[in-house]
């Protein structure tokens, strides 16, 4: 199944390190990051899971739940969790889905047979509280993800959902933003009474709205 931006995130019920997860019910009114790992007891994944656990308060402050997945079973996940705590100095603090039958991996197209026909690649999905898929990134197994980038996109999505703005290249929370081209200057005056810098009629830069 191919999933595209704007699609409804498929629901599932699957075992995890936090018990059986009914995905839509579990994510509730929160944003959600769902991400897959090729395999348990692998070095890059170990560092990723430790780092994401350290970001707990960052995700919480953005009303975002995190859930990981790999194609191994629950007993491997439990053994691996102990290794993560030992080597990364932090206990896993979000559920890890056990997907030995590939139910969720197939539902989310996380197995790319030309890369590996049995293991999941490093997929990342951001799903909004309406269960819409808002971001998809796919990394190769050999490259650990940049979760600061994932947080940056989450900030951008939450900001641009609220205001008629888009975020420019390499934007970080607090930087200037761009007024969406669809907003007329007349309407922009109401929304941005302190004005903006017009570099071109289609490129209007404004301070980030609060
Ligand atoms: C890793 O997570 O370390 C890894 C997994 C599969 C292939 C290469 C590295």
Tab-separated table of C-alpha atoms and ligand atoms in Angstrom:
chain	number	residue	atom	x	y	z
A	1	UNK	CA	0.000	0.000	0.000
A	2	UNK	CA	1.365	3.428	-0.934
A	3	UNK	CA	0.816	6.214	1.563
A	4	UNK	CA	0.963	9.827	0.470
A	5	UNK	CA	0.817	13.172	2.234
A	6	UNK	CA	-2.756	14.011	3.192
A	7	UNK	CA	-3.872	10.366	3.320
A	8	UNK	CA	-5.562	9.030	6.424
A	9	UNK	CA	-2.983	7.112	8.473
A	10	UNK	CA	-4.005	3.429	8.446
A	11	UNK	CA	-5.242	2.142	11.777
A	12	UNK	CA	-3.948	-1.092	13.325
A	13	UNK	CA	-3.926	-3.086	16.503
A	14	UNK	CA	-0.551	-4.602	17.374
A	15	UNK	CA	1.525	-5.793	20.334
A	16	UNK	CA	4.129	-3.382	21.671
A	17	UNK	CA	6.420	-2.945	24.650
A	18	UNK	CA	3.534	-0.967	26.220
A	19	UNK	CA	0.916	-3.683	25.587
A	20	UNK	CA	-1.541	-3.918	22.709
A	21	UNK	CA	-1.766	-0.623	20.823
A	22	UNK	CA	-4.914	0.354	18.960
A	23	UNK	CA	-3.167	3.040	16.954
A	24	UNK	CA	-5.885	5.650	16.390
A	25	UNK	CA	-7.198	5.264	19.920
A	26	UNK	CA	-3.682	5.423	21.370
A	27	UNK	CA	-2.706	8.576	19.433
A	28	UNK	CA	-6.009	10.232	20.420
A	29	UNK	CA	-5.921	14.028	20.062
A	30	UNK	CA	-2.140	14.169	19.810
A	31	UNK	CA	0.241	14.545	16.940
A	32	UNK	CA	2.212	11.355	16.424
A	33	UNK	CA	5.585	10.296	15.097
A	34	UNK	CA	5.693	6.719	13.867
A	35	UNK	CA	9.131	5.469	12.856
A	36	UNK	CA	10.544	2.120	11.815
A	37	UNK	CA	13.874	0.366	12.418
A	38	UNK	CA	15.443	-2.362	10.316
A	39	UNK	CA	16.091	-4.710	13.206
A	40	UNK	CA	16.607	-5.117	16.957
A	41	UNK	CA	20.128	-5.243	18.420
A	42	UNK	CA	21.557	-3.044	15.661
A	43	UNK	CA	23.941	-0.196	16.474
A	44	UNK	CA	22.460	2.772	14.608
A	45	UNK	CA	18.930	2.007	15.821
A	46	UNK	CA	20.215	1.731	19.381
A	47	UNK	CA	21.543	5.298	19.221
A	48	UNK	CA	18.330	6.565	17.615
A	49	UNK	CA	16.058	5.068	20.266
A	50	UNK	CA	18.207	6.480	23.063
A	51	UNK	CA	18.228	9.942	21.497
A	52	UNK	CA	14.468	9.986	20.932
A	53	UNK	CA	13.936	8.955	24.570
A	54	UNK	CA	16.048	11.946	25.625
A	55	UNK	CA	13.738	14.220	23.575
A	56	UNK	CA	10.649	13.175	25.599
A	57	UNK	CA	9.940	16.661	26.976
A	58	UNK	CA	10.361	18.213	23.502
A	59	UNK	CA	7.698	15.923	22.076
A	60	UNK	CA	5.407	16.409	25.068
A	61	UNK	CA	5.572	20.194	24.809
A	62	UNK	CA	4.391	19.856	21.188
A	63	UNK	CA	1.513	17.507	22.122
A	64	UNK	CA	3.190	14.731	20.150
A	65	UNK	CA	3.365	11.021	20.964
A	66	UNK	CA	6.158	8.858	19.610
A	67	UNK	CA	6.008	5.197	18.621
A	68	UNK	CA	8.727	3.000	17.097
A	69	UNK	CA	8.514	-0.279	15.188
A	70	UNK	CA	10.741	-3.100	14.136
A	71	UNK	CA	10.008	-6.469	12.602
A	72	UNK	CA	11.278	-8.407	15.616
A	73	UNK	CA	9.130	-9.861	18.389
A	74	UNK	CA	8.346	-8.616	21.857
A	75	UNK	CA	10.953	-10.674	23.721
A	76	UNK	CA	13.716	-9.236	21.488
A	77	UNK	CA	12.333	-5.738	22.032
A	78	UNK	CA	12.493	-6.268	25.780
A	79	UNK	CA	16.088	-7.529	25.699
A	80	UNK	CA	17.102	-4.692	23.385
A	81	UNK	CA	15.423	-2.076	25.639
A	82	UNK	CA	17.796	-3.140	28.442
A	83	UNK	CA	20.772	-2.656	26.080
A	84	UNK	CA	19.497	0.802	25.083
A	85	UNK	CA	19.289	1.851	28.726
A	86	UNK	CA	22.754	0.447	29.434
A	87	UNK	CA	24.529	1.975	26.435
A	88	UNK	CA	22.584	5.231	25.885
A	89	UNK	CA	22.030	6.127	29.547
A	90	UNK	CA	18.285	6.473	29.188
A	91	UNK	CA	15.388	4.020	29.369
A	92	UNK	CA	13.100	3.657	26.364
A	93	UNK	CA	10.081	5.821	27.261
A	94	UNK	CA	7.730	5.234	24.320
A	95	UNK	CA	6.192	2.067	22.852
A	96	UNK	CA	8.051	-0.093	20.370
A	97	UNK	CA	5.712	-2.104	18.150
A	98	UNK	CA	6.559	-5.772	17.609
A	99	UNK	CA	5.839	-6.552	13.973
A	100	UNK	CA	7.189	-10.055	13.220
A	101	UNK	CA	4.264	-10.743	10.874
A	102	UNK	CA	4.936	-7.425	9.009
A	103	UNK	CA	1.311	-6.294	9.398
A	104	UNK	CA	2.123	-2.683	10.190
A	105	UNK	CA	5.255	-2.635	8.014
A	106	UNK	CA	3.198	-3.614	4.986
A	107	UNK	CA	0.339	-1.283	5.872
A	108	UNK	CA	2.785	1.655	5.914
A	109	UNK	CA	4.969	0.437	3.021
A	110	UNK	CA	8.025	0.291	5.274
A	111	UNK	CA	9.598	-2.656	3.444
A	112	UNK	CA	11.378	-1.629	0.245
A	113	UNK	CA	12.279	-4.918	-1.443
A	114	UNK	CA	15.045	-3.449	-3.599
A	115	UNK	CA	16.799	-2.341	-0.401
A	116	UNK	CA	15.957	-5.439	1.634
A	117	UNK	CA	13.007	-7.745	1.092
A	118	UNK	CA	12.417	-8.656	4.732
A	119	UNK	CA	13.550	-5.743	6.890
A	120	UNK	CA	11.950	-2.322	7.276
A	121	UNK	CA	13.826	0.751	6.099
A	122	UNK	CA	14.060	3.836	8.336
A	123	UNK	CA	10.661	5.420	7.700
A	124	UNK	CA	9.367	8.440	9.584
A	125	UNK	CA	5.745	9.566	9.497
A	126	UNK	CA	4.305	12.634	11.191
A	127	UNK	CA	0.562	12.179	11.690
A	128	UNK	CA	-1.665	15.016	12.876
A	129	UNK	CA	-4.514	14.817	15.428
A	130	UNK	CA	-6.987	14.304	12.549
A	131	UNK	CA	-4.987	11.176	11.605
A	132	UNK	CA	-3.709	12.737	8.397
A	133	UNK	CA	-0.197	11.887	7.237
A	134	UNK	CA	1.729	15.180	7.144
A	135	UNK	CA	5.349	14.102	6.610
A	136	UNK	CA	7.044	11.030	5.168
A	137	UNK	CA	10.830	10.619	5.144
A	138	UNK	CA	12.666	7.443	4.194
A	139	UNK	CA	16.301	6.924	5.176
A	140	UNK	CA	18.559	4.025	4.251
A	141	UNK	CA	19.441	1.514	6.966
A	142	UNK	CA	23.033	2.738	7.158
A	143	UNK	CA	22.123	6.347	8.010
A	144	UNK	CA	20.815	7.352	11.429
A	145	UNK	CA	18.048	9.944	11.349
A	146	UNK	CA	18.265	13.576	12.413
A	147	UNK	CA	15.464	13.905	14.969
A	148	UNK	CA	16.131	17.606	15.382
A	149	UNK	CA	14.967	17.888	11.769
A	150	UNK	CA	11.840	15.900	12.635
A	151	UNK	CA	11.103	18.338	15.504
A	152	UNK	CA	11.749	21.271	13.155
A	153	UNK	CA	9.171	19.980	10.682
A	154	UNK	CA	6.696	19.391	13.506
A	155	UNK	CA	7.172	23.039	14.595
A	156	UNK	CA	6.660	24.194	11.023
A	157	UNK	CA	3.492	22.119	10.565
A	158	UNK	CA	2.002	23.337	13.841
A	159	UNK	CA	2.812	26.971	12.985
A	160	UNK	CA	1.624	26.898	9.380
A	161	UNK	CA	-1.618	25.152	10.370
A	162	UNK	CA	-2.438	28.154	12.579
A	163	UNK	CA	-1.239	31.096	10.484
A	164	UNK	CA	-1.222	31.907	6.764
A	165	UNK	CA	2.529	31.434	6.540
A	166	UNK	CA	5.102	28.986	5.202
A	167	UNK	CA	8.619	28.441	6.541
A	168	UNK	CA	11.679	29.125	4.355
A	169	UNK	CA	14.824	27.132	3.807
A	170	UNK	CA	16.560	26.006	7.008
A	171	UNK	CA	13.933	27.795	9.118
A	172	UNK	CA	14.084	27.257	12.846
A	173	UNK	CA	11.442	28.092	15.433
A	174	UNK	CA	11.625	31.860	16.028
A	175	UNK	CA	13.044	32.812	12.606
A	176	UNK	CA	11.168	34.980	10.100
A	177	UNK	CA	8.570	33.245	7.939
A	178	UNK	CA	6.920	33.811	4.556
A	179	UNK	CA	3.364	35.019	3.951
A	180	UNK	CA	1.585	32.447	1.772
A	181	UNK	CA	1.172	33.699	-1.805
A	182	UNK	CA	-2.590	33.041	-1.710
A	183	UNK	CA	-3.077	35.783	0.909
A	184	UNK	CA	-3.703	39.205	-0.699
A	185	UNK	CA	-1.830	42.265	0.604
A	186	UNK	CA	-5.150	43.590	1.848
A	187	UNK	CA	-5.814	40.487	3.965
A	188	UNK	CA	-2.151	40.338	5.003
A	189	UNK	CA	-2.454	43.855	6.505
A	190	UNK	CA	-5.123	42.572	8.866
A	191	UNK	CA	-3.124	39.511	9.877
A	192	UNK	CA	0.265	41.200	10.064
A	193	UNK	CA	-0.437	44.786	11.172
A	194	UNK	CA	3.259	45.427	11.900
A	195	UNK	CA	4.020	44.961	8.209
A	196	UNK	CA	6.407	42.757	6.283
A	197	UNK	CA	9.341	43.015	3.906
A	198	UNK	CA	8.379	42.547	0.268
A	199	UNK	CA	11.337	41.229	-1.756
A	200	UNK	CA	9.015	40.267	-4.630
A	201	UNK	CA	5.217	40.306	-4.719
A	202	UNK	CA	5.350	36.545	-4.106
A	203	UNK	CA	8.125	36.721	-1.494
A	204	UNK	CA	6.905	38.566	1.592
A	205	UNK	CA	8.930	38.017	4.758
A	206	UNK	CA	7.389	38.587	8.166
A	207	UNK	CA	8.308	37.965	11.813
A	208	UNK	CA	7.095	34.595	13.069
A	209	UNK	CA	3.569	35.010	14.504
A	210	UNK	CA	3.223	33.969	18.134
B	1	LIG	C1	21.775	-0.335	12.395
B	1	LIG	O1	20.715	0.058	12.897
B	1	LIG	O2	22.834	-0.190	12.962
B	1	LIG	C2	21.785	-0.987	11.061
B	1	LIG	C3	20.707	-1.742	10.656
B	1	LIG	C4	20.740	-2.359	9.420
B	1	LIG	C5	21.824	-2.183	8.595
B	1	LIG	C6	22.899	-1.390	8.994
B	1	LIG	C7	22.868	-0.792	10.242
